[in-house]
GROMACS .gro file of C-alpha atoms in nm:
model
  220
    1MET     CA    1   1.007  -1.891  -0.750
    2GLY     CA    2   0.802  -1.742  -1.031
    3MET     CA    3   0.844  -1.660  -1.394
    4ARG     CA    4   1.147  -1.451  -1.486
    5ILE     CA    5   1.080  -1.135  -1.684
    6LEU     CA    6   1.365  -1.002  -1.899
    7ALA     CA    7   1.367  -0.640  -2.012
    8ILE     CA    8   1.615  -0.386  -2.142
    9GLY     CA    9   1.647  -0.055  -1.968
   10GLY     CA   10   1.818   0.137  -2.248
   11GLY     CA   11   1.897   0.130  -2.616
   12ARG     CA   12   1.867   0.362  -2.913
   13ASP     CA   13   1.655   0.298  -3.218
   14THR     CA   14   1.934   0.263  -3.476
   15ALA     CA   15   2.022  -0.007  -3.728
   16GLU     CA   16   2.340  -0.086  -3.536
   17HIS     CA   17   2.156  -0.128  -3.207
   18ALA     CA   18   1.885  -0.340  -3.371
   19GLU     CA   19   2.145  -0.581  -3.510
   20ALA     CA   20   2.314  -0.604  -3.170
   21LEU     CA   21   1.983  -0.668  -2.995
   22ALA     CA   22   1.879  -0.932  -3.247
   23GLY     CA   23   2.206  -1.118  -3.203
   24ALA     CA   24   2.210  -1.099  -2.824
   25ALA     CA   25   1.843  -1.187  -2.771
   26GLY     CA   26   1.822  -1.449  -3.046
   27ILE     CA   27   1.534  -1.276  -3.221
   28SER     CA   28   1.477  -1.153  -3.573
   29LEU     CA   29   1.598  -0.813  -3.687
   30TYR     CA   30   1.235  -0.714  -3.742
   31GLU     CA   31   1.148  -0.799  -3.380
   32ALA     CA   32   1.452  -0.613  -3.254
   33LYS     CA   33   1.354  -0.300  -3.446
   34ARG     CA   34   1.002  -0.317  -3.303
   35HIS     CA   35   1.133  -0.347  -2.948
   36LEU     CA   36   1.368  -0.050  -2.987
   37ALA     CA   37   1.106   0.164  -3.163
   38ALA     CA   38   0.872   0.117  -2.865
   39GLY     CA   39   1.123   0.291  -2.638
   40SER     CA   40   1.276   0.177  -2.313
   41PRO     CA   41   1.242   0.009  -2.080
   42ARG     CA   42   1.085  -0.276  -2.274
   43VAL     CA   43   1.005  -0.637  -2.184
   44LEU     CA   44   1.172  -0.872  -2.431
   45ALA     CA   45   1.093  -1.220  -2.304
   46THR     CA   46   0.978  -1.439  -2.016
   47TYR     CA   47   1.144  -1.755  -1.884
   48GLY     CA   48   1.047  -2.041  -1.661
   49ASP     CA   49   1.413  -2.133  -1.616
   50PRO     CA   50   1.617  -1.883  -1.408
   51ALA     CA   51   1.942  -1.998  -1.568
   52ALA     CA   52   1.810  -1.928  -1.917
   53ALA     CA   53   1.703  -1.578  -1.809
   54ALA     CA   54   2.046  -1.513  -1.656
   55ALA     CA   55   2.223  -1.632  -1.972
   56ALA     CA   56   2.008  -1.408  -2.193
   57ALA     CA   57   2.071  -1.111  -1.961
   58ALA     CA   58   2.446  -1.174  -1.977
   59ALA     CA   59   2.435  -1.176  -2.357
   60LEU     CA   60   2.243  -0.847  -2.360
   61GLY     CA   61   2.489  -0.690  -2.118
   62ALA     CA   62   2.783  -0.799  -2.333
   63ALA     CA   63   2.612  -0.638  -2.634
   64GLY     CA   64   2.595  -0.302  -2.456
   65PHE     CA   65   2.237  -0.310  -2.330
   66ALA     CA   66   2.116  -0.269  -1.971
   67PRO     CA   67   1.931  -0.592  -1.890
   68ILE     CA   68   1.671  -0.612  -1.615
   69VAL     CA   69   1.564  -0.950  -1.477
   70LEU     CA   70   1.295  -0.985  -1.215
   71ASP     CA   71   1.091  -1.260  -1.059
   72ASP     CA   72   0.720  -1.199  -1.117
   73GLU     CA   73   0.623  -1.353  -0.782
   74VAL     CA   74   0.867  -1.126  -0.600
   75ALA     CA   75   0.729  -0.823  -0.784
   76ARG     CA   76   0.380  -0.908  -0.658
   77ARG     CA   77   0.481  -1.009  -0.307
   78GLU     CA   78   0.720  -0.732  -0.210
   79ARG     CA   79   0.461  -0.457  -0.202
   80PHE     CA   80   0.332  -0.266   0.098
   81LEU     CA   81  -0.028  -0.160   0.031
   82VAL     CA   82  -0.066   0.172   0.212
   83ARG     CA   83  -0.389   0.241   0.400
   84SER     CA   84  -0.292   0.558   0.591
   85PHE     CA   85   0.003   0.794   0.594
   86VAL     CA   86   0.175   1.071   0.788
   87LEU     CA   87   0.377   1.335   0.606
   88GLY     CA   88   0.656   1.437   0.841
   89ALA     CA   89   0.924   1.697   0.794
   90ARG     CA   90   1.186   1.443   0.685
   91THR     CA   91   1.008   1.109   0.681
   92LEU     CA   92   0.698   0.941   0.542
   93GLY     CA   93   0.509   0.721   0.784
   94VAL     CA   94   0.271   0.459   0.641
   95LYS     CA   95   0.043   0.188   0.776
   96ASP     CA   96  -0.138  -0.098   0.600
   97ARG     CA   97  -0.476  -0.257   0.678
   98THR     CA   98  -0.323  -0.495   0.933
   99GLY     CA   99  -0.171  -0.208   1.131
  100THR     CA  100   0.186  -0.279   1.022
  101ARG     CA  101   0.385   0.043   1.015
  102ARG     CA  102   0.685   0.159   0.816
  103GLU     CA  103   0.879   0.485   0.818
  104VAL     CA  104   1.082   0.594   0.517
  105PRO     CA  105   1.305   0.902   0.487
  106PHE     CA  106   1.199   1.114   0.192
  107ALA     CA  107   1.564   1.126   0.091
  108SER     CA  108   1.565   0.749   0.031
  109ILE     CA  109   1.281   0.753  -0.226
  110ALA     CA  110   1.445   0.686  -0.563
  111VAL     CA  111   1.153   0.658  -0.805
  112MET     CA  112   0.782   0.743  -0.811
  113VAL     CA  113   0.568   0.562  -1.068
  114ARG     CA  114   0.218   0.696  -1.134
  115GLY     CA  115  -0.032   0.482  -1.323
  116ILE     CA  116  -0.390   0.364  -1.360
  117ARG     CA  117  -0.507   0.009  -1.291
  118ALA     CA  118  -0.810  -0.151  -1.458
  119LEU     CA  119  -1.040  -0.298  -1.192
  120GLY     CA  120  -1.319  -0.392  -1.434
  121PRO     CA  121  -1.461  -0.311  -1.778
  122ASP     CA  122  -1.551   0.044  -1.675
  123ASP     CA  123  -1.362   0.084  -1.350
  124ARG     CA  124  -1.015   0.238  -1.317
  125GLU     CA  125  -0.805   0.325  -1.013
  126PRO     CA  126  -0.502   0.557  -1.008
  127PHE     CA  127  -0.199   0.437  -0.814
  128LEU     CA  128   0.139   0.571  -0.710
  129ASP     CA  129   0.430   0.338  -0.635
  130LEU     CA  130   0.722   0.467  -0.430
  131HIS     CA  131   1.041   0.271  -0.489
  132VAL     CA  132   1.300   0.274  -0.212
  133PRO     CA  133   1.614   0.064  -0.276
  134GLY     CA  134   1.618  -0.242  -0.051
  135ASP     CA  135   1.260  -0.196   0.073
  136PRO     CA  136   0.918  -0.320  -0.044
  137VAL     CA  137   0.739  -0.095  -0.290
  138LEU     CA  138   0.505   0.146  -0.111
  139ALA     CA  139   0.181   0.119  -0.310
  140PHE     CA  140  -0.071   0.403  -0.281
  141CYS     CA  141  -0.409   0.329  -0.447
  142GLU     CA  142  -0.661   0.611  -0.473
  143GLY     CA  143  -0.967   0.419  -0.354
  144GLN     CA  144  -0.798   0.232  -0.070
  145LEU     CA  145  -0.642   0.524   0.115
  146GLN     CA  146  -0.753   0.716   0.420
  147TYR     CA  147  -0.658   1.080   0.362
  148ASP     CA  148  -0.648   1.204   0.721
  149GLY     CA  149  -0.275   1.260   0.675
  150LEU     CA  150  -0.353   1.561   0.455
  151HIS     CA  151  -0.511   1.735   0.757
  152LEU     CA  152  -0.652   2.076   0.655
  153GLU     CA  153  -0.570   2.008   0.290
  154ARG     CA  154  -0.813   1.716   0.278
  155GLN     CA  155  -1.098   1.756   0.029
  156PRO     CA  156  -1.434   1.576  -0.015
  157THR     CA  157  -1.329   1.355  -0.309
  158ALA     CA  158  -1.068   1.081  -0.331
  159ALA     CA  159  -0.955   1.201  -0.674
  160VAL     CA  160  -0.864   1.547  -0.550
  161ASN     CA  161  -0.701   1.409  -0.236
  162PHE     CA  162  -0.494   1.160  -0.434
  163ALA     CA  163  -0.373   1.434  -0.667
  164ARG     CA  164  -0.282   1.649  -0.367
  165LEU     CA  165  -0.099   1.361  -0.198
  166THR     CA  166   0.100   1.297  -0.516
  167ALA     CA  167   0.195   1.665  -0.533
  168ARG     CA  168   0.300   1.669  -0.167
  169LEU     CA  169   0.517   1.360  -0.206
  170ARG     CA  170   0.687   1.511  -0.511
  171GLU     CA  171   0.752   1.829  -0.313
  172GLN     CA  172   0.905   1.630  -0.027
  173ALA     CA  173   1.123   1.414  -0.255
  174PRO     CA  174   1.216   1.644  -0.548
  175HIS     CA  175   1.524   1.432  -0.625
  176ALA     CA  176   1.319   1.120  -0.702
  177HIS     CA  177   1.252   1.023  -1.063
  178TYR     CA  178   0.882   1.069  -1.140
  179ASP     CA  179   0.728   0.881  -1.431
  180ASP     CA  180   0.362   0.864  -1.535
  181ARG     CA  181   0.379   0.659  -1.855
  182LEU     CA  182   0.169   0.385  -1.689
  183ASN     CA  183  -0.120   0.632  -1.679
  184THR     CA  184  -0.221   0.518  -2.028
  185ARG     CA  185  -0.276   0.174  -2.177
  186ALA     CA  186  -0.052   0.272  -2.467
  187GLY     CA  187   0.230   0.343  -2.223
  188GLN     CA  188   0.167   0.015  -2.040
  189LEU     CA  189   0.173  -0.185  -2.365
  190ALA     CA  190   0.487  -0.009  -2.485
  191LEU     CA  191   0.668  -0.124  -2.172
  192LEU     CA  192   0.520  -0.473  -2.135
  193GLY     CA  193   0.529  -0.563  -2.505
  194GLU     CA  194   0.312  -0.832  -2.659
  195ARG     CA  195   0.381  -1.100  -2.397
  196LEU     CA  196   0.236  -0.952  -2.079
  197ALA     CA  197  -0.111  -0.803  -2.030
  198PRO     CA  198  -0.133  -0.479  -1.827
  199GLU     CA  199  -0.434  -0.617  -1.640
  200SER     CA  200  -0.210  -0.877  -1.476
  201TYR     CA  201   0.142  -0.734  -1.478
  202LEU     CA  202   0.137  -0.370  -1.369
  203GLU     CA  203   0.337  -0.456  -1.056
  204ALA     CA  204   0.612  -0.594  -1.278
  205ALA     CA  205   0.586  -0.296  -1.514
  206SER     CA  206   0.631  -0.055  -1.224
  207LEU     CA  207   0.936  -0.244  -1.098
  208VAL     CA  208   1.096  -0.267  -1.444
  209LEU     CA  209   1.044   0.106  -1.492
  210ALA     CA  210   1.185   0.189  -1.149
  211ARG     CA  211   1.494  -0.024  -1.203
  212ALA     CA  212   1.555   0.136  -1.541
  213LEU     CA  213   1.519   0.490  -1.405
  214HIS     CA  214   1.727   0.422  -1.095
  215GLY     CA  215   1.997   0.263  -1.307
  216LEU     CA  216   2.011   0.571  -1.525
  217ALA     CA  217   2.042   0.788  -1.217
  218ALA     CA  218   2.322   0.575  -1.075
  219ALA     CA  219   2.513   0.592  -1.404
  220ALA     CA  220   2.484   0.971  -1.436
   0.00000   0.00000   0.00000
């Protein structure tokens, strides 16, 4: 098992909440205020010991926060890198480079996370993660997709096709939470905090964000 990442999925930036967070997380009041000011969700700490992560999450829950704990290795492993797709009337069909196929009802898509990944000093790639409860994340990366599934809507450039695919998926799953804060480095840093670099932990950031958004939906 990998490193445990602990985040909070909710919390208001008030003096009362800062004191509660400081006490529950065992951090200074100054640190707590910085975490809350950055918005939520927000990574608070990382742990090598699963029991320590669980204990910290329990303390946060008792203090009124919504803790999120995830295994970094699981976040990286449980991803389905989409190569091609079929947009059906009710379902999304996808296939990866090995030919493995999956079919997902549009109604089961809970969260869509749009972002940009740094591939090199001057190279960026947009991505869209579809989060379906109980299933691997469906990862769409602009430069790794075949766009035949757009049929007559297909255009000459990947950028235009990726934007069109994103729009089509949002049309087919209008109930899903859509969030694009990972489109900017500032948004990535606000979520990951000072401990985790966006270059290495965007998979975890996407999963933390999806869990926070889906939790809010479930509580509504």
